[in-house]
mmCIF file of C-alpha atoms in Angstrom:
data_model
loop_
_atom_site.group_PDB
_atom_site.id
_atom_site.type_symbol
_atom_site.label_atom_id
_atom_site.label_comp_id
_atom_site.label_asym_id
_atom_site.label_seq_id
_atom_site.Cartn_x
_atom_site.Cartn_y
_atom_site.Cartn_z
ATOM 1 C CA GLU A 1 101.758 95.728 102.511
ATOM 2 C CA VAL A 2 105.182 95.961 101.165
ATOM 3 C CA GLN A 3 107.245 97.950 103.576
ATOM 4 C CA LEU A 4 110.729 98.874 104.492
ATOM 5 C CA VAL A 5 111.679 100.411 107.773
ATOM 6 C CA GLU A 6 115.167 101.737 108.516
ATOM 7 C CA SER A 7 116.673 102.061 111.982
ATOM 8 C CA GLY A 8 120.126 102.541 113.700
ATOM 9 C CA GLY A 9 120.685 106.169 112.802
ATOM 10 C CA GLY A 10 121.895 108.708 115.379
ATOM 11 C CA LEU A 11 124.616 111.093 116.470
ATOM 12 C CA VAL A 12 128.216 109.720 116.095
ATOM 13 C CA GLN A 13 131.609 111.483 116.467
ATOM 14 C CA PRO A 14 133.703 111.726 113.317
ATOM 15 C CA GLY A 15 135.826 108.606 113.013
ATOM 16 C CA GLY A 16 133.153 106.565 114.698
ATOM 17 C CA SER A 17 131.010 103.737 113.594
ATOM 18 C CA LEU A 18 127.299 102.915 113.186
ATOM 19 C CA ARG A 19 125.288 100.085 111.803
ATOM 20 C CA LEU A 20 122.011 100.761 109.973
ATOM 21 C CA SER A 21 119.362 98.153 109.537
ATOM 22 C CA CYS A 22 116.409 97.922 107.121
ATOM 23 C CA ALA A 23 113.529 95.516 107.913
ATOM 24 C CA ALA A 24 111.560 94.281 105.037
ATOM 25 C CA SER A 25 108.088 92.941 105.032
ATOM 26 C CA GLY A 26 105.229 92.134 102.623
ATOM 27 C CA PHE A 27 107.410 90.560 99.942
ATOM 28 C CA THR A 28 109.979 87.825 99.440
ATOM 29 C CA PHE A 29 113.004 89.703 100.575
ATOM 30 C CA SER A 30 115.438 86.952 99.509
ATOM 31 C CA SER A 31 114.390 87.411 95.782
ATOM 32 C CA TYR A 32 115.323 91.090 95.563
ATOM 33 C CA SER A 33 118.524 93.149 95.248
ATOM 34 C CA MET A 34 118.575 96.061 97.610
ATOM 35 C CA ASN A 35 120.158 99.557 97.621
ATOM 36 C CA TRP A 36 121.109 102.132 100.209
ATOM 37 C CA VAL A 37 120.659 105.781 99.064
ATOM 38 C CA ARG A 38 121.421 108.876 101.149
ATOM 39 C CA GLN A 39 120.412 112.457 101.145
ATOM 40 C CA ALA A 40 122.587 115.217 102.916
ATOM 41 C CA PRO A 41 120.613 118.011 104.521
ATOM 42 C CA GLY A 42 119.316 120.251 101.716
ATOM 43 C CA LYS A 43 120.986 118.185 98.852
ATOM 44 C CA GLY A 44 120.002 115.673 96.327
ATOM 45 C CA LEU A 45 119.968 111.892 96.307
ATOM 46 C CA GLU A 46 123.177 109.960 96.396
ATOM 47 C CA TRP A 47 123.400 106.161 95.765
ATOM 48 C CA VAL A 48 125.562 104.492 98.436
ATOM 49 C CA SER A 49 125.530 100.745 97.930
ATOM 50 C CA PHE A 50 123.985 97.659 96.244
ATOM 51 C CA ILE A 51 123.673 94.005 97.211
ATOM 52 C CA SER A 52 122.304 91.165 95.222
ATOM 53 C CA PRO A 53 119.689 88.603 96.578
ATOM 54 C CA SER A 54 122.313 86.046 97.637
ATOM 55 C CA SER A 55 124.978 88.667 98.630
ATOM 56 C CA SER A 56 127.140 87.328 95.826
ATOM 57 C CA SER A 57 127.452 90.882 94.408
ATOM 58 C CA THR A 58 128.054 94.119 96.319
ATOM 59 C CA TYR A 59 128.735 97.525 94.762
ATOM 60 C CA TYR A 60 129.766 100.890 96.446
ATOM 61 C CA ALA A 61 129.923 104.485 95.506
ATOM 62 C CA ASP A 62 133.540 105.727 95.486
ATOM 63 C CA SER A 63 132.700 108.097 98.390
ATOM 64 C CA VAL A 64 132.164 105.207 100.760
ATOM 65 C CA LYS A 65 134.316 102.424 99.371
ATOM 66 C CA GLY A 66 136.521 100.921 101.969
ATOM 67 C CA ARG A 67 134.503 102.406 104.816
ATOM 68 C CA PHE A 68 130.968 101.141 104.514
ATOM 69 C CA THR A 69 129.924 97.476 104.100
ATOM 70 C CA ILE A 70 126.596 96.292 102.942
ATOM 71 C CA SER A 71 125.137 92.977 104.029
ATOM 72 C CA ARG A 72 121.847 91.105 104.516
ATOM 73 C CA ASP A 73 120.251 88.380 106.477
ATOM 74 C CA ASN A 74 117.551 86.768 104.248
ATOM 75 C CA ALA A 75 116.418 84.512 107.139
ATOM 76 C CA LYS A 76 115.557 87.654 109.158
ATOM 77 C CA ASN A 77 114.541 89.868 106.210
ATOM 78 C CA LEU A 78 117.085 92.400 107.218
ATOM 79 C CA LEU A 79 119.547 94.597 105.225
ATOM 80 C CA TYR A 80 122.355 96.273 106.933
ATOM 81 C CA LEU A 81 124.981 98.930 106.349
ATOM 82 C CA GLN A 82 127.990 98.992 108.579
ATOM 83 C CA MET A 83 129.520 102.417 108.519
ATOM 84 C CA ASN A 84 133.088 102.925 109.740
ATOM 85 C CA SER A 85 135.403 105.994 109.813
ATOM 86 C CA LEU A 86 132.426 108.263 109.527
ATOM 87 C CA ARG A 87 133.086 111.817 108.318
ATOM 88 C CA ALA A 88 131.042 114.955 108.797
ATOM 89 C CA GLU A 89 130.070 114.736 105.059
ATOM 90 C CA ASP A 90 128.407 111.350 105.707
ATOM 91 C CA THR A 91 125.629 113.230 107.646
ATOM 92 C CA ALA A 92 122.470 112.453 105.787
ATOM 93 C CA VAL A 93 119.141 110.635 105.787
ATOM 94 C CA PHE A 94 119.841 107.076 104.676
ATOM 95 C CA TYR A 95 117.138 105.200 102.729
ATOM 96 C CA CYS A 96 116.980 101.597 101.950
ATOM 97 C CA ALA A 97 115.291 100.830 98.568
ATOM 98 C CA ARG A 98 114.099 97.613 96.701
ATOM 99 C CA VAL A 99 115.812 97.147 93.428
ATOM 100 C CA ARG A 100 113.706 95.844 90.493
ATOM 101 C CA ILE A 101 115.269 94.291 87.417
ATOM 102 C CA THR A 102 112.527 93.302 85.001
ATOM 103 C CA PRO A 103 112.580 92.008 81.513
ATOM 104 C CA GLY A 104 112.282 94.429 78.666
ATOM 105 C CA ALA A 105 110.946 93.964 75.318
ATOM 106 C CA PRO A 106 112.364 91.008 73.256
ATOM 107 C CA ASN A 107 115.941 91.670 72.227
ATOM 108 C CA ASP A 108 115.901 94.819 74.404
ATOM 109 C CA ASP A 109 117.708 95.619 77.695
ATOM 110 C CA SER A 110 116.066 94.902 81.146
ATOM 111 C CA TYR A 111 114.581 97.638 83.248
ATOM 112 C CA TYR A 112 116.458 98.838 86.357
ATOM 113 C CA TYR A 113 114.772 100.947 89.081
ATOM 114 C CA MET A 114 113.964 101.181 92.667
ATOM 115 C CA ASP A 115 110.290 100.646 93.406
ATOM 116 C CA VAL A 116 109.944 100.637 97.188
ATOM 117 C CA TRP A 117 111.655 102.957 99.588
ATOM 118 C CA GLY A 118 111.725 103.171 103.370
ATOM 119 C CA LYS A 119 111.140 106.481 105.252
ATOM 120 C CA GLY A 120 114.808 106.747 106.154
ATOM 121 C CA THR A 121 117.028 107.038 109.244
ATOM 122 C CA THR A 122 119.130 109.971 110.007
ATOM 123 C CA VAL A 123 122.913 109.805 110.584
ATOM 124 C CA THR A 124 124.654 112.799 112.024
ATOM 125 C CA ALA A 125 128.526 112.674 112.180
ATOM 126 C CA SER A 126 129.576 115.625 114.345
ATOM 127 C CA SER A 127 131.513 116.443 117.407
ATOM 128 C CA GLU B 1 130.630 107.076 85.024
ATOM 129 C CA ILE B 2 127.472 108.615 83.659
ATOM 130 C CA VAL B 3 126.644 112.112 84.846
ATOM 131 C CA LEU B 4 123.026 113.239 84.743
ATOM 132 C CA THR B 5 122.242 116.914 84.398
ATOM 133 C CA GLN B 6 118.854 118.102 85.097
ATOM 134 C CA SER B 7 117.289 121.374 83.995
ATOM 135 C CA PRO B 8 115.956 123.693 84.898
ATOM 136 C CA GLY B 9 117.125 123.774 88.525
ATOM 137 C CA THR B 10 113.719 125.324 89.436
ATOM 138 C CA LEU B 11 110.567 125.543 87.483
ATOM 139 C CA SER B 12 107.772 127.872 88.541
ATOM 140 C CA LEU B 13 104.322 127.110 87.231
ATOM 141 C CA SER B 14 100.696 127.377 88.147
ATOM 142 C CA PRO B 15 98.243 124.531 88.840
ATOM 143 C CA GLY B 16 96.631 123.393 85.562
ATOM 144 C CA GLU B 17 99.799 124.068 83.482
ATOM 145 C CA ARG B 18 102.168 121.676 81.917
ATOM 146 C CA ALA B 19 105.637 120.915 83.262
ATOM 147 C CA THR B 20 108.541 119.806 81.231
ATOM 148 C CA LEU B 21 111.675 118.549 83.034
ATOM 149 C CA SER B 22 114.878 117.617 81.311
ATOM 150 C CA CYS B 23 117.518 115.085 82.117
ATOM 151 C CA ARG B 24 120.710 115.016 80.036
ATOM 152 C CA ALA B 25 123.200 112.108 80.262
ATOM 153 C CA SER B 26 126.958 112.649 79.710
ATOM 154 C CA GLN B 27 126.911 109.935 77.196
ATOM 155 C CA SER B 28 124.334 107.743 75.404
ATOM 156 C CA VAL B 29 122.522 105.506 77.799
ATOM 157 C CA SER B 30 119.818 102.777 77.481
ATOM 158 C CA GLY B 31 116.452 104.253 78.187
ATOM 159 C CA SER B 32 115.612 100.943 79.903
ATOM 160 C CA ARG B 33 117.873 101.982 82.700
ATOM 161 C CA LEU B 34 116.442 105.561 83.165
ATOM 162 C CA ALA B 35 113.969 106.308 85.953
ATOM 163 C CA TRP B 36 112.255 109.291 87.384
ATOM 164 C CA TYR B 37 111.410 109.812 91.099
ATOM 165 C CA GLN B 38 109.272 112.428 92.922
ATOM 166 C CA GLN B 39 110.080 113.732 96.381
ATOM 167 C CA THR B 40 108.036 115.848 98.613
ATOM 168 C CA PRO B 41 109.588 117.664 101.714
ATOM 169 C CA GLY B 42 110.325 115.172 104.507
ATOM 170 C CA GLN B 43 109.203 112.224 102.469
ATOM 171 C CA ALA B 44 111.029 109.326 100.794
ATOM 172 C CA PRO B 45 111.417 109.286 96.932
ATOM 173 C CA ARG B 46 108.520 107.758 95.099
ATOM 174 C CA LEU B 47 109.025 105.960 91.702
ATOM 175 C CA LEU B 48 107.188 107.697 88.837
ATOM 176 C CA ILE B 49 108.637 106.399 85.566
ATOM 177 C CA TYR B 50 110.967 103.577 84.747
ATOM 178 C CA GLY B 51 112.357 102.476 81.354
ATOM 179 C CA ALA B 52 112.247 106.104 80.423
ATOM 180 C CA SER B 53 108.599 106.056 79.627
ATOM 181 C CA LYS B 54 106.729 103.451 81.721
ATOM 182 C CA ARG B 55 104.534 104.653 84.441
ATOM 183 C CA ALA B 56 104.940 102.925 87.805
ATOM 184 C CA THR B 57 101.960 101.346 89.442
ATOM 185 C CA GLY B 58 99.433 103.911 90.691
ATOM 186 C CA ILE B 59 101.056 106.756 88.859
ATOM 187 C CA PRO B 60 98.402 109.084 87.198
ATOM 188 C CA ASP B 61 98.462 109.271 83.501
ATOM 189 C CA ARG B 62 99.197 112.978 83.553
ATOM 190 C CA PHE B 63 102.851 111.911 84.215
ATOM 191 C CA GLY B 64 104.725 110.909 81.073
ATOM 192 C CA GLY B 65 108.296 110.090 80.160
ATOM 193 C CA SER B 66 110.065 110.183 76.904
ATOM 194 C CA GLY B 67 113.535 110.268 75.366
ATOM 195 C CA SER B 68 116.424 108.293 74.223
ATOM 196 C CA GLY B 69 120.182 108.385 73.948
ATOM 197 C CA THR B 70 121.345 111.456 76.011
ATOM 198 C CA ASP B 71 118.080 113.433 76.387
ATOM 199 C CA PHE B 72 115.167 112.461 78.457
ATOM 200 C CA THR B 73 111.973 114.362 79.550
ATOM 201 C CA LEU B 74 109.489 114.098 82.238
ATOM 202 C CA THR B 75 106.181 115.843 81.326
ATOM 203 C CA ILE B 76 103.461 116.541 83.890
ATOM 204 C CA ASN B 77 100.212 117.622 82.296
ATOM 205 C CA ARG B 78 97.467 119.580 84.204
ATOM 206 C CA LEU B 79 99.540 120.243 87.267
ATOM 207 C CA GLU B 80 97.822 119.424 90.579
ATOM 208 C CA PRO B 81 98.811 121.034 93.955
ATOM 209 C CA GLU B 82 100.411 117.760 95.097
ATOM 210 C CA ASP B 83 102.726 117.680 92.020
ATOM 211 C CA PHE B 84 104.819 120.657 93.398
ATOM 212 C CA ALA B 85 107.986 118.733 94.541
ATOM 213 C CA MET B 86 111.424 117.746 93.722
ATOM 214 C CA TYR B 87 112.080 115.442 90.774
ATOM 215 C CA TYR B 88 115.133 113.330 90.171
ATOM 216 C CA CYS B 89 116.142 111.296 87.153
ATOM 217 C CA GLN B 90 118.352 108.137 87.867
ATOM 218 C CA HIS B 91 120.418 105.730 85.712
ATOM 219 C CA TYR B 92 121.945 102.382 86.362
ATOM 220 C CA GLY B 93 125.032 101.220 84.490
ATOM 221 C CA SER B 94 128.302 99.483 84.962
ATOM 222 C CA SER B 95 127.370 98.452 88.610
ATOM 223 C CA LEU B 96 126.806 102.209 89.450
ATOM 224 C CA TYR B 97 123.641 104.049 90.139
ATOM 225 C CA SER B 98 123.642 107.805 89.569
ATOM 226 C CA PHE B 99 121.082 110.552 90.109
ATOM 227 C CA GLY B 100 120.609 113.933 88.577
ATOM 228 C CA GLN B 101 120.849 116.919 90.891
ATOM 229 C CA GLY B 102 117.105 117.445 90.767
ATOM 230 C CA THR B 103 114.590 119.864 89.510
ATOM 231 C CA ARG B 104 112.389 121.779 92.068
ATOM 232 C CA LEU B 105 108.788 122.297 90.735
ATOM 233 C CA GLU B 106 107.257 125.155 92.686
ATOM 234 C CA ILE B 107 104.021 127.038 92.541
ATOM 235 C CA LYS B 108 104.144 130.307 90.687
#
């Protein structure tokens, strides 16, 4: 069964740090790009960060750039999100999601979407 | 950066009716990069539609997606009780992913 399981969430004081993990199973983790997506309480979905299969490309939302670092260990099938200088507004459920980039029709663009999601881990930045 | 605006914010319908949800992009986008997700309370999002109109694996055929350019639509025919949820559109472009603010589909 294809599965993603997040861990590492918790209560942290503003200004503190936390590292989230996402354990992948049931598929060849090293072949897929991955995303972190978060959802503040009662709010919508917000994309946080992307990493390519070999870690050669990483992208970040402006709201976390310079504070968060995405990484992965393909030998251990693990995805990480190192979060530093946490703010109250970072309080959210954090999801990891598998990225799919599949060929479109001939002479057409590829399809980009997230097809597998974990259940999420909750991060609370509060004093 | 592409901004996605979903409407209506809340849609109140009865089981058996048809739901029409809109997602408008701030500029023309490739439909190949437009997806729709469903989220029920306390659960992770679930992929419904990718490439604007292609149903994901296991998604019932009462769910349909359409549109191009700046205007995209998610249609749900013959609403079932389990369809009442939040729905988000999402786009990828220029190394950024963006989500609409969501439409809440509630039972009337």
